[in-house]
Amino acid sequence: MSANMKRERIRLGDLLIEHKLISQSQLQAALEEQKKSGRRLGRVLIANGYVVEDAMLQVLSEQMRIPYVDLSMFELNPKLVHLLPETDARRHRALVLKENPDSLLVAMGDPMDIFAYDSLVKILQQPVELAIASEEAMLAAMDRIYHDGEEIRSLASEVGRDLSEDTFDLDKLMATSSQSDAPVVRLIQTMFEGAAKVNASDIHIEPGDEVLRIRRRIDGILHEQIVEDRQITGALVSRLKLMAHADISEKRLPQDGRFSVNLSDRQIDVRLSTIPTQSGEGVVMRLLDQNNSIKTLDQLGMPQYQLDTFRRIIHKPHGLVLVTGPTGSGKTTTLYSALNELNTPQRKIITIEDPVEYRLSRISQVQVNNRSATRKPVKSPCAPH
């Protein structure tokens, strides 16, 4: 048994009272509810608003001398996660985080559950060191890695069986482009559905020498899925380029395009960019959910002093505002929120955008046309030489 499990059983309620996170009356009310519902005490306390989950986890982390892991900031390795079958991971609320020289680091939602710990050791067949993590974040990670990963791998294998490494039947792709049951089409559909479900802002398709990597950016952090069938890259990239009205015969130059996909009751606008790499064409897709309403400035989460300053600046009659930052930092969201505030019937607004990401009523939005901008002027036949 792990060293961090060799201790007397901790009484969660007493521990939280000792740290003044809950009162005795709150504990009694939660215990009564626990008897009726059968839920774990910690979940009852959190659901009733008696304690903040992060505070409870920090106290348990210190008491049990185990690390507290913020899964939103932790890059999970799908291969390690899959060491634990999905059924067991969900049953025990556990995720494999890291491989140490002589053990595995496993996060649990309830590290005090000794029976679950013993079961994990038997399943993984090696020593287990524990960490503690938010149960809600853990379930979200499981949805992201287990379901989509298995389905994408299965569909990728199906596509791979129809293709060889060196040949790609372009006519066949054109003929089947309207068949929703074609493996490559279903692979793309699964990829978009999974990304929309976890509110990913981007999908990156990156061919390597031996594998294909599909990475999704969620809350600014990239999460990776490995597809062993690298030979599907050509079919996948060509199908996406067809959807974006890009030139599928051109593989040596970067290209841009856009298209929309309908997912049940949602419409996702997709902005696609390709880039030639040493291992094949890479693709980056920005996902824009048109069903998401544009936030007001008050919903952006700015500190009040910063919000007041920004609001005062955008209402000035002239000037320039620069909004800068890395991918996923909220530049577009901030600018559209500012436009939303300025958008009144009394004011005429024209935007020049590259590209137009969200459509705003009453605003004249102009898409930059690079070809038109770089085209040389044509001389009139009557112009003097």
XYZ file of C-alpha atoms in Angstrom:
385
model
C 0.000 0.000 0.000
C 1.150 3.524 -0.798
C 2.746 5.433 2.045
C 0.127 8.135 1.776
C -2.607 5.569 2.540
C -0.966 4.238 5.718
C -2.932 6.362 8.138
C -6.069 6.207 10.212
C -9.304 7.004 8.423
C -10.004 10.740 8.218
C -13.421 12.041 9.211
C -14.114 14.665 6.566
C -16.772 16.529 8.530
C -14.588 16.934 11.624
C -11.675 18.055 9.459
C -13.733 20.774 7.749
C -15.120 22.005 11.074
C -11.589 22.115 12.485
C -10.534 24.364 9.607
C -13.697 26.472 10.048
C -14.919 25.721 6.527
C -18.342 24.507 7.720
C -20.395 24.751 10.907
C -21.675 21.944 13.094
C -25.263 22.601 11.974
C -24.226 22.409 8.301
C -22.484 19.100 8.955
C -25.572 17.691 10.679
C -27.827 18.792 7.813
C -25.448 17.252 5.269
C -25.259 13.957 7.224
C -29.056 13.740 7.312
C -29.220 14.287 3.572
C -26.441 11.769 3.005
C -28.463 9.066 4.803
C -31.395 9.660 2.464
C -29.496 10.018 -0.806
C -26.524 7.700 -0.271
C -24.204 10.260 -1.855
C -20.728 10.920 -0.479
C -20.576 13.553 2.243
C -18.200 15.792 0.290
C -20.547 15.943 -2.707
C -23.505 16.783 -0.463
C -21.588 19.617 1.227
C -20.536 21.066 -2.144
C -23.996 20.695 -3.733
C -25.633 22.521 -0.821
C -23.124 25.364 -1.013
C -21.734 24.690 2.474
C -18.151 24.474 1.223
C -16.207 25.453 -1.905
C -14.733 22.380 -3.586
C -11.256 23.867 -4.071
C -11.020 24.788 -0.378
C -12.101 21.296 0.679
C -9.598 19.641 -1.654
C -6.756 21.868 -0.423
C -7.489 20.872 3.193
C -7.577 17.163 2.302
C -4.364 17.564 0.304
C -2.557 19.016 3.333
C -4.055 16.519 5.779
C -3.230 13.448 3.670
C 0.102 14.848 2.443
C -0.790 14.251 -1.194
C -0.638 16.758 -4.085
C -3.695 18.676 -5.216
C -3.838 18.775 -9.035
C -5.723 21.413 -11.007
C -6.708 19.376 -14.071
C -7.497 22.504 -16.097
C -3.761 23.315 -15.978
C -2.495 19.727 -16.292
C -1.697 18.179 -19.686
C -3.065 14.644 -19.574
C -1.334 11.883 -21.515
C -4.065 9.801 -23.249
C -1.838 6.703 -23.279
C -1.418 6.857 -19.503
C -5.098 7.641 -18.934
C -6.066 4.558 -20.966
C -4.065 2.311 -18.626
C -7.255 2.465 -16.550
C -10.359 1.251 -18.437
C -13.113 3.862 -18.725
C -15.603 1.845 -16.639
C -13.164 1.600 -13.711
C -12.084 5.235 -14.074
C -15.664 6.437 -13.785
C -16.582 4.012 -11.002
C -13.659 5.067 -8.818
C -13.428 8.680 -10.060
C -9.753 8.204 -10.900
C -7.326 9.277 -13.643
C -3.732 8.164 -14.257
C -1.641 11.341 -14.376
C 2.018 10.397 -14.444
C 4.381 7.447 -14.674
C 7.124 7.458 -12.025
C 10.125 5.068 -12.083
C 8.461 2.643 -9.649
C 4.806 3.750 -9.449
C 1.903 5.561 -11.098
C 0.534 8.883 -9.881
C -3.279 8.615 -9.885
C -5.723 11.439 -9.129
C -8.882 10.538 -7.214
C -11.932 12.562 -6.372
C -12.124 10.778 -3.015
C -8.646 9.591 -1.971
C -10.076 8.476 1.396
C -11.892 5.595 -0.354
C -9.538 2.741 0.597
C -11.608 0.119 -1.231
C -11.351 2.096 -4.475
C -7.597 2.471 -3.919
C -7.159 -1.307 -3.473
C -9.153 -1.903 -6.650
C -6.984 0.540 -8.621
C -3.797 -1.237 -7.495
C -5.209 -4.573 -8.702
C -6.297 -3.172 -12.064
C -3.079 -1.254 -12.766
C -0.886 -4.046 -11.350
C 1.733 -1.696 -9.956
C 2.208 0.604 -6.952
C -0.039 3.674 -6.904
C 0.722 7.096 -5.436
C -2.302 9.323 -4.917
C -3.202 12.894 -5.801
C -6.504 14.688 -5.302
C -8.481 16.525 -7.998
C -11.893 18.047 -8.596
C -14.452 15.375 -9.419
C -16.233 17.656 -11.874
C -12.990 18.410 -13.740
C -12.162 14.711 -13.709
C -15.476 13.709 -15.311
C -15.042 16.400 -17.970
C -11.559 15.036 -18.742
C -12.970 11.510 -19.002
C -15.641 12.675 -21.472
C -12.927 14.357 -23.499
C -10.369 11.550 -23.586
C -12.204 8.241 -23.384
C -15.251 8.731 -25.610
C -13.799 10.849 -28.398
C -10.434 9.105 -28.366
C -11.898 5.622 -28.845
C -14.352 6.729 -31.529
C -11.737 8.698 -33.466
C -9.263 5.807 -33.319
C -11.937 3.365 -34.507
C -12.979 5.562 -37.420
C -9.348 6.300 -38.293
C -8.668 2.562 -38.527
C -11.672 2.168 -40.822
C -10.416 4.935 -43.095
C -6.914 3.460 -42.986
C -8.115 0.096 -44.250
C -9.376 1.766 -47.439
C -6.155 3.678 -48.127
C -2.491 2.918 -48.670
C 0.424 5.059 -47.572
C 1.340 6.136 -51.101
C -1.977 6.317 -52.945
C -5.066 8.433 -52.524
C -8.087 7.949 -54.778
C -9.191 11.538 -55.411
C -12.075 10.508 -57.676
C -13.400 8.232 -54.954
C -13.301 11.079 -52.445
C -15.197 13.363 -54.847
C -17.794 10.643 -55.468
C -18.362 9.976 -51.781
C -18.197 13.591 -50.600
C -21.962 13.666 -50.116
C -22.227 10.298 -48.362
C -22.487 10.969 -44.654
C -21.665 7.352 -43.843
C -18.243 7.422 -45.557
C -15.599 6.715 -42.866
C -13.655 9.926 -43.471
C -16.857 11.985 -43.267
C -17.895 10.264 -40.046
C -14.398 10.830 -38.651
C -14.701 14.564 -39.337
C -18.210 14.644 -37.855
C -16.991 12.914 -34.672
C -14.041 15.288 -34.466
C -16.289 18.374 -34.627
C -18.939 16.969 -32.276
C -16.304 16.146 -29.667
C -14.707 19.584 -29.978
C -18.075 21.350 -29.672
C -19.012 19.285 -26.617
C -15.961 20.482 -24.680
C -16.123 24.047 -26.121
C -12.773 23.757 -27.898
C -11.700 26.931 -29.693
C -9.355 25.230 -32.182
C -8.570 21.859 -33.742
C -5.004 21.172 -34.882
C -4.249 18.300 -37.288
C -0.526 17.617 -37.227
C 1.042 14.788 -39.260
C 4.206 13.294 -37.798
C 6.668 10.808 -39.241
C 4.861 7.837 -37.678
C 1.587 9.091 -36.144
C -1.104 11.707 -36.689
C -1.794 14.093 -33.833
C -5.206 15.688 -33.386
C -5.071 18.412 -30.746
C -7.915 20.523 -29.366
C -7.448 23.835 -27.586
C -9.685 24.017 -24.519
C -9.473 27.101 -22.285
C -6.181 28.006 -23.949
C -4.536 24.597 -23.371
C -3.936 22.014 -26.110
C -5.099 18.436 -25.444
C -3.622 15.746 -27.670
C -5.021 12.585 -29.243
C -2.697 10.183 -31.072
C -3.908 8.339 -34.176
C -1.601 5.491 -35.153
C -2.950 5.255 -38.731
C -0.901 8.100 -40.155
C -1.951 7.126 -43.688
C -5.379 8.714 -43.192
C -3.798 12.188 -43.175
C -4.146 12.718 -46.930
C -7.823 11.731 -46.988
C -8.655 13.791 -43.920
C -6.865 16.968 -45.069
C -8.210 16.742 -48.630
C -11.781 16.317 -47.403
C -11.445 19.360 -45.141
C -9.937 21.405 -47.981
C -12.850 20.456 -50.218
C -15.279 21.642 -47.544
C -13.371 24.958 -47.296
C -13.248 25.391 -51.115
C -9.446 25.287 -51.042
C -7.274 23.899 -53.846
C -6.679 20.215 -53.048
C -4.046 19.915 -55.760
C -1.869 22.597 -54.132
C 0.150 21.114 -51.265
C 3.251 23.322 -51.299
C 1.678 26.644 -50.293
C -0.374 27.686 -47.246
C -4.099 28.107 -47.902
C -7.101 29.572 -46.073
C -10.812 28.838 -46.265
C -13.958 28.597 -44.241
C -17.147 26.531 -43.994
C -19.964 25.798 -41.563
C -21.071 22.563 -39.916
C -24.448 21.871 -38.327
C -24.324 19.858 -35.112
C -27.834 19.073 -33.833
C -29.106 22.504 -32.765
C -25.789 24.340 -33.162
C -24.066 25.933 -36.126
C -20.274 26.090 -35.990
C -18.377 28.349 -38.385
C -14.944 26.924 -39.135
C -11.941 28.967 -40.258
C -9.341 26.687 -41.849
C -5.641 27.280 -42.521
C -3.228 24.764 -44.011
C 0.554 24.761 -43.893
C 3.006 22.443 -45.668
C 5.330 20.632 -43.258
C 8.091 18.071 -43.625
C 5.657 15.255 -42.777
C 2.694 16.481 -44.842
C 0.068 19.195 -44.727
C -0.914 20.454 -41.299
C -4.311 22.017 -40.623
C -5.506 24.492 -37.988
C -9.241 25.140 -37.623
C -10.737 27.912 -35.507
C -14.256 27.026 -34.312
C -16.830 29.792 -33.922
C -20.146 28.861 -32.367
C -22.731 31.237 -33.874
C -25.258 30.160 -31.209
C -23.108 31.669 -28.463
C -24.406 35.133 -27.750
C -21.824 37.904 -27.686
C -20.935 38.887 -24.129
C -21.494 42.313 -22.688
C -18.500 44.175 -21.306
C -19.765 43.464 -17.787
C -19.601 39.709 -18.482
C -15.923 39.710 -19.485
C -14.636 39.418 -15.920
C -12.482 42.557 -15.986
C -11.666 44.191 -12.643
C -13.991 47.161 -12.126
C -11.261 49.810 -12.477
C -10.101 48.234 -15.742
C -13.668 47.940 -17.036
C -14.367 51.603 -16.268
C -11.180 52.674 -18.069
C -11.885 50.516 -21.141
C -15.501 51.685 -21.348
C -14.437 55.334 -21.143
C -11.860 54.860 -23.923
C -14.170 53.136 -26.432
C -16.765 55.872 -26.034
C -14.302 58.600 -27.046
C -15.106 60.206 -30.445
C -11.724 59.301 -31.987
C -8.546 57.391 -31.226
C -7.086 53.895 -31.438
C -7.449 50.886 -29.135
C -5.013 47.971 -29.453
C -6.117 44.609 -28.060
C -3.208 42.152 -27.943
C -2.474 38.739 -26.474
C -1.815 35.078 -27.309
C -4.300 32.648 -28.863
C -7.316 32.067 -26.663
C -6.701 35.085 -24.438
C -9.987 36.803 -25.396
C -9.020 39.426 -27.980
C -11.943 38.692 -30.302
C -14.403 38.364 -27.427
C -13.289 41.738 -26.042
C -13.548 43.526 -29.394
C -16.991 42.134 -30.217
C -18.212 43.032 -26.726
C -17.029 46.605 -27.317
C -18.803 46.710 -30.682
C -21.920 45.304 -29.049
C -21.917 48.165 -26.537
C -21.390 50.825 -29.208
C -24.011 49.335 -31.547
C -27.046 51.623 -31.291
C -29.612 52.785 -33.878
C -28.133 56.293 -33.717
C -24.582 55.201 -34.609
C -23.195 53.965 -37.945
C -20.475 51.323 -37.550
C -18.344 49.786 -40.310
C -15.734 47.151 -39.499
C -12.862 45.775 -41.595
C -12.134 42.266 -40.374
C -9.834 39.409 -41.299
C -11.912 37.332 -41.004
C -15.465 38.228 -39.969
C -15.940 35.846 -37.044
C -19.353 36.767 -35.624
C -22.165 38.449 -37.514
C -23.596 41.543 -35.838
C -26.930 43.057 -36.835
C -26.917 46.733 -37.837
C -23.106 46.733 -38.306
C -21.598 46.746 -41.824
C -18.879 44.117 -41.591
C -16.323 44.017 -44.401
C -14.159 40.948 -45.016
C -10.570 41.701 -46.080
C -9.922 40.410 -49.591
C -6.185 39.823 -49.858
C -6.311 38.971 -53.564
C -8.137 42.198 -54.353
C -5.767 44.212 -52.168
C -2.661 42.843 -53.902
C -4.024 42.949 -57.447
C -2.163 45.374 -59.698
C -4.259 48.202 -61.182
C -5.242 47.649 -64.797
C -4.397 50.485 -67.176
C -7.224 51.959 -69.148
C -6.782 51.642 -72.945
C -7.247 55.388 -73.163
C -4.699 56.229 -70.503
C -1.561 58.036 -71.716
C 1.575 55.873 -71.897
